[in-house]
Short mmCIF file of C-alpha atoms and ligand atoms in Angstrom, two decimals:
data_model
loop_
_atom_site.label_atom_id
_atom_site.label_comp_id
_atom_site.label_asym_id
_atom_site.label_seq_id
_atom_site.Cartn_x
_atom_site.Cartn_y
_atom_site.Cartn_z
CA UNK X 1 -0.60 -16.90 21.05
CA UNK X 2 2.63 -19.00 22.20
CA UNK X 3 0.84 -21.94 20.49
CA UNK X 4 0.58 -20.27 17.15
CA UNK X 5 4.70 -19.23 17.32
CA UNK X 6 5.49 -22.57 18.15
CA UNK X 7 3.81 -23.64 14.74
CA UNK X 8 6.64 -22.05 12.75
CA UNK X 9 10.27 -22.83 12.87
CA UNK X 10 11.89 -19.88 14.53
CA UNK X 11 15.83 -20.58 14.81
CA UNK X 12 15.70 -18.95 18.80
CA UNK X 13 13.54 -19.43 21.33
CA UNK X 14 11.23 -16.79 21.27
CA UNK X 15 10.27 -14.32 24.22
CA UNK X 16 7.73 -11.69 24.89
CA UNK X 17 4.86 -11.24 22.05
CA UNK X 18 3.99 -7.57 21.80
CA UNK X 19 1.05 -6.72 19.50
CA UNK X 20 1.81 -3.61 17.17
CA UNK X 21 -0.63 -1.23 16.00
CA UNK X 22 -0.13 -0.66 12.36
CA UNK X 23 -2.25 -1.15 8.97
CA UNK X 24 -5.90 -1.35 8.93
CA UNK X 25 -6.63 -4.88 7.46
CA UNK X 26 -3.60 -7.30 9.06
CA UNK X 27 -3.34 -7.66 13.50
CA UNK X 28 0.44 -7.59 13.74
CA UNK X 29 2.79 -8.54 16.36
CA UNK X 30 6.60 -8.65 17.08
CA UNK X 31 7.83 -12.03 18.66
CA UNK X 32 10.86 -11.20 20.92
CA UNK X 33 13.90 -13.60 21.01
CA UNK X 34 14.28 -15.02 24.09
CA UNK X 35 18.01 -14.60 24.22
CA UNK X 36 19.83 -10.63 23.65
CA UNK X 37 20.75 -10.91 20.36
CA UNK X 38 18.73 -13.30 19.07
CA UNK X 39 16.62 -13.06 15.73
CA UNK X 40 12.83 -11.66 16.59
CA UNK X 41 10.00 -12.05 14.61
CA UNK X 42 7.35 -10.44 12.96
CA UNK X 43 4.15 -12.23 13.47
CA UNK X 44 0.45 -11.55 11.77
CA UNK X 45 -2.87 -12.62 11.54
CA UNK X 46 -4.04 -12.28 7.76
CA UNK X 47 -7.87 -11.03 7.59
CA UNK X 48 -8.91 -14.21 5.60
CA UNK X 49 -12.23 -11.98 4.68
CA UNK X 50 -10.35 -9.47 2.74
CA UNK X 51 -7.22 -11.92 1.17
CA UNK X 52 -9.54 -14.90 0.13
CA UNK X 53 -7.10 -16.60 -1.22
CA UNK X 54 -4.44 -16.92 1.56
CA UNK X 55 -2.63 -19.94 -0.06
CA UNK X 56 -2.38 -17.65 -3.33
CA UNK X 57 -1.59 -14.64 -1.30
CA UNK X 58 1.59 -16.17 0.38
CA UNK X 59 2.79 -17.82 -2.94
CA UNK X 60 2.85 -14.42 -4.56
CA UNK X 61 5.10 -13.39 -1.30
CA UNK X 62 7.44 -16.37 -1.90
CA UNK X 63 7.64 -15.79 -5.50
CA UNK X 64 8.40 -11.83 -5.38
CA UNK X 65 10.96 -12.07 -2.23
CA UNK X 66 12.93 -14.95 -4.01
CA UNK X 67 12.93 -12.80 -6.91
CA UNK X 68 14.26 -9.76 -5.16
CA UNK X 69 16.88 -11.88 -3.42
CA UNK X 70 17.86 -13.16 -6.70
CA UNK X 71 18.15 -9.47 -8.10
CA UNK X 72 19.83 -8.10 -5.38
CA UNK X 73 22.45 -10.94 -5.20
CA UNK X 74 23.52 -10.86 -8.55
CA UNK X 75 24.00 -7.46 -8.66
CA UNK X 76 26.72 -7.80 -5.67
CA UNK X 77 24.32 -6.48 -3.02
CA UNK X 78 25.06 -8.28 0.54
CA UNK X 79 23.24 -8.21 3.83
CA UNK X 80 20.46 -9.65 1.87
CA UNK X 81 18.45 -10.77 5.23
CA UNK X 82 17.90 -6.89 6.05
CA UNK X 83 16.59 -5.66 2.32
CA UNK X 84 14.19 -8.26 1.79
CA UNK X 85 11.68 -9.82 3.79
CA UNK X 86 12.16 -13.55 4.92
CA UNK X 87 9.13 -15.54 5.31
CA UNK X 88 9.30 -18.43 8.36
CA UNK X 89 7.66 -21.27 7.60
CA UNK X 90 5.60 -23.68 9.83
CA UNK X 91 7.39 -26.67 11.37
CA UNK X 92 5.78 -28.72 8.35
CA UNK X 93 7.25 -26.42 5.48
CA UNK X 94 3.97 -24.45 4.92
CA UNK X 95 4.05 -20.72 4.23
CA UNK X 96 1.40 -20.08 6.83
CA UNK X 97 -0.74 -21.67 9.56
CA UNK X 98 -4.27 -21.89 9.89
CA UNK X 99 -5.47 -22.42 13.79
CA UNK X 100 -8.26 -24.01 14.82
CA UNK X 101 -10.34 -21.07 15.09
CA UNK X 102 -9.92 -20.87 11.36
CA UNK X 103 -7.69 -17.60 11.28
CA UNK X 104 -4.16 -17.57 9.28
CA UNK X 105 -1.07 -16.40 10.56
CA UNK X 106 2.41 -16.14 8.71
CA UNK X 107 5.42 -14.88 10.06
CA UNK X 108 8.47 -13.22 8.48
CA UNK X 109 12.15 -12.50 10.31
CA UNK X 110 11.97 -9.23 11.90
CA UNK X 111 13.96 -6.83 10.53
CA UNK X 112 16.13 -5.15 13.14
CA UNK X 113 17.13 -1.55 13.73
CA UNK X 114 15.35 0.04 11.52
CA UNK X 115 12.50 2.48 11.74
CA UNK X 116 9.93 3.82 9.03
CA UNK X 117 7.71 7.61 9.01
CA UNK X 118 4.67 8.60 8.83
CA UNK X 119 5.65 12.13 7.71
CA UNK X 120 9.41 12.80 6.22
CA UNK X 121 11.52 15.39 4.50
CA UNK X 122 12.32 15.86 0.93
CA UNK X 123 15.84 14.56 1.42
CA UNK X 124 14.46 10.95 2.72
CA UNK X 125 11.43 11.27 -0.10
CA UNK X 126 13.75 11.80 -2.62
CA UNK X 127 15.70 8.50 -1.41
CA UNK X 128 12.47 6.64 -0.93
CA UNK X 129 11.74 7.70 -5.04
CA UNK X 130 14.73 5.70 -5.94
CA UNK X 131 13.72 3.27 -3.84
CA UNK X 132 10.65 2.67 -5.34
CA UNK X 133 12.23 3.36 -8.83
CA UNK X 134 14.24 0.81 -8.31
CA UNK X 135 11.77 -1.75 -6.46
CA UNK X 136 9.60 -1.82 -9.61
CA UNK X 137 12.47 -1.86 -12.22
CA UNK X 138 13.57 -5.31 -10.44
CA UNK X 139 10.00 -7.27 -10.24
CA UNK X 140 9.52 -5.69 -14.21
CA UNK X 141 10.33 -9.59 -15.29
CA UNK X 142 8.30 -11.49 -13.16
CA UNK X 143 5.96 -12.99 -15.30
CA UNK X 144 2.61 -11.43 -14.90
CA UNK X 145 0.37 -14.65 -14.77
CA UNK X 146 2.88 -16.02 -12.18
CA UNK X 147 1.32 -13.78 -9.59
CA UNK X 148 -2.55 -14.05 -8.62
CA UNK X 149 -4.46 -10.71 -7.92
CA UNK X 150 -4.61 -11.16 -4.33
CA UNK X 151 -7.45 -8.96 -4.02
CA UNK X 152 -9.22 -8.84 -7.62
CA UNK X 153 -9.50 -5.64 -8.91
CA UNK X 154 -7.49 -3.92 -6.46
CA UNK X 155 -6.88 -0.76 -7.96
CA UNK X 156 -9.04 -0.69 -10.76
CA UNK X 157 -11.26 2.54 -10.39
CA UNK X 158 -13.96 1.03 -12.74
CA UNK X 159 -14.79 -1.69 -10.22
CA UNK X 160 -14.23 0.26 -7.42
CA UNK X 161 -16.87 2.80 -8.25
CA UNK X 162 -19.69 0.08 -8.97
CA UNK X 163 -18.79 -0.96 -5.52
CA UNK X 164 -19.48 2.22 -4.26
CA UNK X 165 -22.74 2.61 -6.18
CA UNK X 166 -23.85 -0.47 -4.93
CA UNK X 167 -23.10 0.68 -1.01
CA UNK X 168 -25.10 4.10 -2.06
CA UNK X 169 -27.61 2.12 -3.31
CA UNK X 170 -27.90 -0.25 -0.30
CA UNK X 171 -27.43 2.53 2.17
CA UNK X 172 -26.98 -0.75 4.77
CA UNK X 173 -26.14 1.85 7.47
CA UNK X 174 -28.73 4.82 7.01
CA UNK X 175 -25.70 7.00 6.43
CA UNK X 176 -26.57 8.54 3.23
CA UNK X 177 -28.37 11.51 3.73
CA UNK X 178 -25.16 12.77 5.98
CA UNK X 179 -22.82 11.80 2.76
CA UNK X 180 -25.10 12.68 -0.06
CA UNK X 181 -22.96 15.80 -1.14
CA UNK X 182 -20.03 13.98 -1.12
CA UNK X 183 -21.26 11.09 -3.18
CA UNK X 184 -22.05 13.75 -5.65
CA UNK X 185 -18.63 15.38 -5.92
CA UNK X 186 -17.50 11.45 -6.55
CA UNK X 187 -19.72 11.06 -9.56
CA UNK X 188 -18.54 14.60 -11.00
CA UNK X 189 -14.77 13.12 -11.25
CA UNK X 190 -16.15 9.38 -12.03
CA UNK X 191 -15.22 9.76 -15.70
CA UNK X 192 -12.15 11.30 -15.93
CA UNK X 193 -11.04 8.96 -12.93
CA UNK X 194 -11.65 5.86 -15.14
CA UNK X 195 -9.11 6.96 -17.77
CA UNK X 196 -6.35 4.79 -17.28
CA UNK X 197 -8.65 1.68 -17.52
CA UNK X 198 -9.90 3.16 -20.94
CA UNK X 199 -6.47 3.77 -21.79
CA UNK X 200 -5.22 0.05 -21.04
CA UNK X 201 -8.40 -0.97 -23.48
CA UNK X 202 -6.93 0.85 -25.92
CA UNK X 203 -3.73 -0.84 -25.48
CA UNK X 204 -1.89 2.32 -24.72
CA UNK X 205 -1.23 2.26 -21.22
CA UNK X 206 0.94 -0.95 -20.15
CA UNK X 207 0.10 -3.04 -16.46
CA UNK X 208 3.46 -3.41 -14.84
CA UNK X 209 4.00 -5.17 -11.26
CA UNK X 210 3.37 -3.08 -8.66
CA UNK X 211 3.44 -2.64 -4.96
CA UNK X 212 -0.01 -1.23 -5.02
CA UNK X 213 0.64 -0.28 -1.00
CA UNK X 214 3.21 2.21 -1.41
CA UNK X 215 2.31 4.27 1.37
CA UNK X 216 5.09 5.91 3.21
CA UNK X 217 5.35 3.89 6.09
CA UNK X 218 5.73 0.69 3.97
CA UNK X 219 9.57 1.47 3.43
CA UNK X 220 11.86 0.74 6.39
CA UNK X 221 14.83 2.83 6.38
CA UNK X 222 18.26 1.95 8.34
CA UNK X 223 20.37 3.53 11.31
CA UNK X 224 21.69 5.74 8.54
CA UNK X 225 18.37 7.19 7.29
CA UNK X 226 18.77 5.05 4.04
CA UNK X 227 16.04 3.06 2.85
CA UNK X 228 16.64 -0.90 3.30
CA UNK X 229 13.74 -2.67 2.91
CA UNK X 230 10.39 -2.46 1.22
CA UNK X 231 7.51 -4.11 3.06
CA UNK X 232 3.61 -5.20 3.28
CA UNK X 233 3.84 -7.02 -0.21
CA UNK X 234 0.72 -8.49 -0.01
CA UNK X 235 -0.79 -6.93 -2.60
CA UNK X 236 2.08 -6.82 -5.14
CA UNK X 237 0.33 -7.46 -8.64
CA UNK X 238 0.17 -6.46 -12.25
CA UNK X 239 -1.36 -2.60 -11.88
CA UNK X 240 -0.53 0.88 -13.27
CA UNK X 241 2.59 2.35 -12.12
CA UNK X 242 0.62 5.86 -11.86
CA UNK X 243 -1.12 3.83 -9.07
CA UNK X 244 2.31 3.01 -6.75
CA UNK X 245 3.25 6.79 -7.80
CA UNK X 246 0.00 8.03 -6.77
CA UNK X 247 -0.25 6.18 -3.19
CA UNK X 248 3.21 7.53 -2.22
CA UNK X 249 2.21 11.12 -2.56
CA UNK X 250 -1.17 10.35 -0.91
CA UNK X 251 0.49 9.59 2.10
CA UNK X 252 4.04 11.50 2.11
CA UNK X 253 3.41 14.37 0.01
CA UNK X 254 0.38 15.92 2.54
CA UNK X 255 0.65 18.62 5.06
CA UNK X 256 -2.10 16.79 7.08
CA UNK X 257 -2.76 12.95 8.00
CA UNK X 258 -4.75 10.37 6.10
CA UNK X 259 -7.89 11.11 8.74
CA UNK X 260 -6.74 14.37 9.63
CA UNK X 261 -9.36 16.08 11.89
CA UNK X 262 -8.26 19.48 11.36
CA UNK X 263 -8.63 19.74 7.39
CA UNK X 264 -7.02 22.87 7.45
CA UNK X 265 -3.88 21.04 8.24
CA UNK X 266 -4.24 19.11 4.76
CA UNK X 267 -3.18 19.82 1.66
CA UNK X 268 -0.23 19.02 -1.43
CA UNK X 269 3.39 19.30 0.35
CA UNK X 270 5.06 20.09 -3.13
CA UNK X 271 8.77 19.91 -1.92
CA UNK X 272 8.08 16.29 -0.87
CA UNK X 273 6.54 16.15 -4.54
CA UNK X 274 9.10 17.31 -6.02
CA UNK X 275 11.76 15.64 -4.07
CA UNK X 276 9.69 12.25 -4.65
CA UNK X 277 9.16 12.70 -8.52
CA UNK X 278 13.16 13.34 -9.32
CA UNK X 279 14.29 10.31 -6.98
CA UNK X 280 11.40 7.95 -8.83
CA UNK X 281 12.33 9.14 -12.34
CA UNK X 282 15.80 8.72 -11.95
CA UNK X 283 15.40 5.03 -11.60
CA UNK X 284 12.30 4.17 -13.05
CA UNK X 285 13.76 4.92 -16.70
CA UNK X 286 11.48 2.21 -18.37
CA UNK X 287 8.55 4.59 -18.42
CA UNK X 288 6.59 5.43 -21.22
CA UNK X 289 5.57 8.86 -22.31
CA UNK X 290 2.02 8.06 -21.61
CA UNK X 291 2.89 6.92 -18.59
CA UNK X 292 4.83 10.13 -17.58
CA UNK X 293 2.05 12.38 -18.70
CA UNK X 294 -0.44 10.46 -16.27
CA UNK X 295 1.92 10.31 -13.06
CA UNK X 296 0.50 13.57 -11.18
CA UNK X 297 -2.59 12.23 -12.60
CA UNK X 298 -1.68 9.28 -10.32
CA UNK X 299 -1.74 11.52 -7.33
CA UNK X 300 -5.42 12.76 -7.64
CA UNK X 301 -6.50 9.29 -8.79
CA UNK X 302 -5.27 7.76 -5.50
CA UNK X 303 -6.45 10.47 -3.22
CA UNK X 304 -10.20 9.79 -5.31
CA UNK X 305 -9.74 6.37 -4.78
CA UNK X 306 -9.04 6.17 -1.34
CA UNK X 307 -12.43 8.64 -0.94
CA UNK X 308 -14.15 6.29 -2.56
CA UNK X 309 -13.40 3.39 -0.51
CA UNK X 310 -13.41 4.93 2.96
CA UNK X 311 -16.93 6.63 2.03
CA UNK X 312 -18.18 3.18 0.64
CA UNK X 313 -17.17 1.93 3.60
CA UNK X 314 -18.68 4.14 5.82
CA UNK X 315 -21.97 3.60 3.93
CA UNK X 316 -21.68 0.05 4.42
CA UNK X 317 -21.33 0.50 8.10
CA UNK X 318 -17.50 0.15 8.61
CA UNK X 319 -17.25 -3.52 7.34
CA UNK X 320 -13.66 -3.33 5.94
CA UNK X 321 -11.12 -1.07 7.43
CA UNK X 322 -10.34 -1.42 11.29
CA UNK X 323 -11.68 2.28 12.73
CA UNK X 324 -11.02 4.22 16.07
CA UNK X 325 -13.93 5.90 16.20
CA UNK X 326 -17.77 5.32 14.91
CA UNK X 327 -17.41 8.13 12.40
CA UNK X 328 -13.55 7.69 11.36
CA UNK X 329 -14.10 6.04 7.96
CA UNK X 330 -16.19 9.70 7.34
CA UNK X 331 -13.33 11.40 8.99
CA UNK X 332 -10.74 9.66 6.92
CA UNK X 333 -13.63 10.20 3.30
CA UNK X 334 -13.43 14.05 4.43
CA UNK X 335 -9.50 14.30 4.51
CA UNK X 336 -8.94 12.41 1.47
CA UNK X 337 -11.41 14.51 -0.22
CA UNK X 338 -9.85 17.61 0.88
CA UNK X 339 -6.16 16.46 -0.07
CA UNK X 340 -7.75 15.44 -3.68
CA UNK X 341 -8.97 19.25 -3.64
CA UNK X 342 -6.02 20.44 -2.65
CA UNK X 343 -4.13 18.29 -5.65
CA UNK X 344 -6.64 19.73 -8.21
CA UNK X 345 -6.03 23.11 -7.29
CA UNK X 346 -1.90 22.46 -7.86
CA UNK X 347 -2.33 20.01 -10.37
CA UNK X 348 -0.53 22.45 -13.13
CA UNK X 349 2.42 22.74 -10.52
CA UNK X 350 2.23 19.25 -10.27
CA UNK X 351 2.48 18.06 -14.02
CA UNK X 352 5.30 20.77 -14.65
CA UNK X 353 7.37 18.80 -12.15
CA UNK X 354 7.11 15.46 -13.69
CA UNK X 355 7.91 17.00 -16.90
CA UNK X 356 11.12 18.79 -15.68
CA UNK X 357 12.18 15.78 -13.82
CA UNK X 358 11.57 13.72 -16.80
CA UNK X 359 13.66 15.74 -19.16
C1 LIG Q 1 -5.06 -0.57 3.88
O1 LIG Q 1 -3.66 -1.82 6.14
P1 LIG Q 1 -2.90 -1.28 5.20
O2 LIG Q 1 -2.72 0.10 6.41
O3 LIG Q 1 -1.78 -1.50 4.59
C2 LIG Q 1 -5.28 -1.06 2.37
C3 LIG Q 1 -4.58 -0.03 1.39
C4 LIG Q 1 -5.45 1.67 1.39
C5 LIG Q 1 -4.65 2.02 2.89
C6 LIG Q 1 -5.17 2.77 3.78
C7 LIG Q 1 -5.76 -4.89 1.84
O4 LIG Q 1 -3.75 -0.83 3.79
O5 LIG Q 1 -5.24 -0.21 0.11
O6 LIG Q 1 -5.01 1.95 0.57
O7 LIG Q 1 -5.31 1.02 3.79
N1 LIG Q 1 -5.10 -2.35 2.26
C8 LIG Q 1 -5.41 -3.00 1.44
O8 LIG Q 1 -4.47 3.83 4.64
O9 LIG Q 1 -7.09 -3.16 1.40
MG1 LIG Q 2 -1.20 -3.05 3.08
#
């Protein structure tokens, strides 16, 4: 590990290296400063089986962070080092380091005295909404062609369903029998869930630069509980805004957790749904009528998409997501499907909230 850290042009001498238990894809570490008060760092081993074009990935992050810094600076915001992720280059000026085993590493300056939440209050959800709305506004003028799709078709539901059907056909782990009922539930909704792709083809739904992983814990708050920085920029790419709206709701407006073993814990938290919607719509003033009409649908879509992705991985024999138990992906699928059902039951209310908040 030391040898890896040594490749990067850190300002300080570094101390202890601690693994962090966050995320389902990459491996993350905190690299402490050797001296009190010095800069610490956030080191990641990038999962290059998933992010196949690491060079493109890192360039995207460079473009996005530079763009955000520029935007904030010109609007007079200070303390930029706390508000935008800052990559640390390698000593030979590269955006990542490939080690002798072929693993890819990158480093950021660690943003200290911040925290993230897995569950939040309506007050924080309101602020998070404002912040994500603002984030999308700031990214709006990056030319789409400047960014690659770090994972092609990442939030394309038609593509995700094709992959899923392939997993069902192959039944590689022999788990299909147990999961067949859920496969049937997924198929029942498939056509409806591909609506955004159809609207896009008809030229009615635009693509905008999105975060594509707006999980509640990808937002850092400062000591005063003000949102300070949005992290995990691996999947910033063109997509539908309803996808970012939906992923926040999937993770924050859920009374249970993403992989809750007790399905009775799971349901839509309407207070969070409302607060986030209010905050988001205050700043996301660029939305068209069709986007507004489909925001609440976005919440259902992302729970559905995640059910499809977790179940697909379960059928494939757990080749994509990190798991903590043999049935983890099954548990996640059950939990996401339950959330979807609750969103379906509450859909009328969700639509009404969006429509009231957009007046
Ligand atoms: C993965 O690793 P993490 O937690 O940032 C996944 C997201 C899923 C999420 C589900 C590249 O994100 O798309 O929504 O798990 N990231 C990738 O919790 O697939
Ligand atoms: Mg992520």
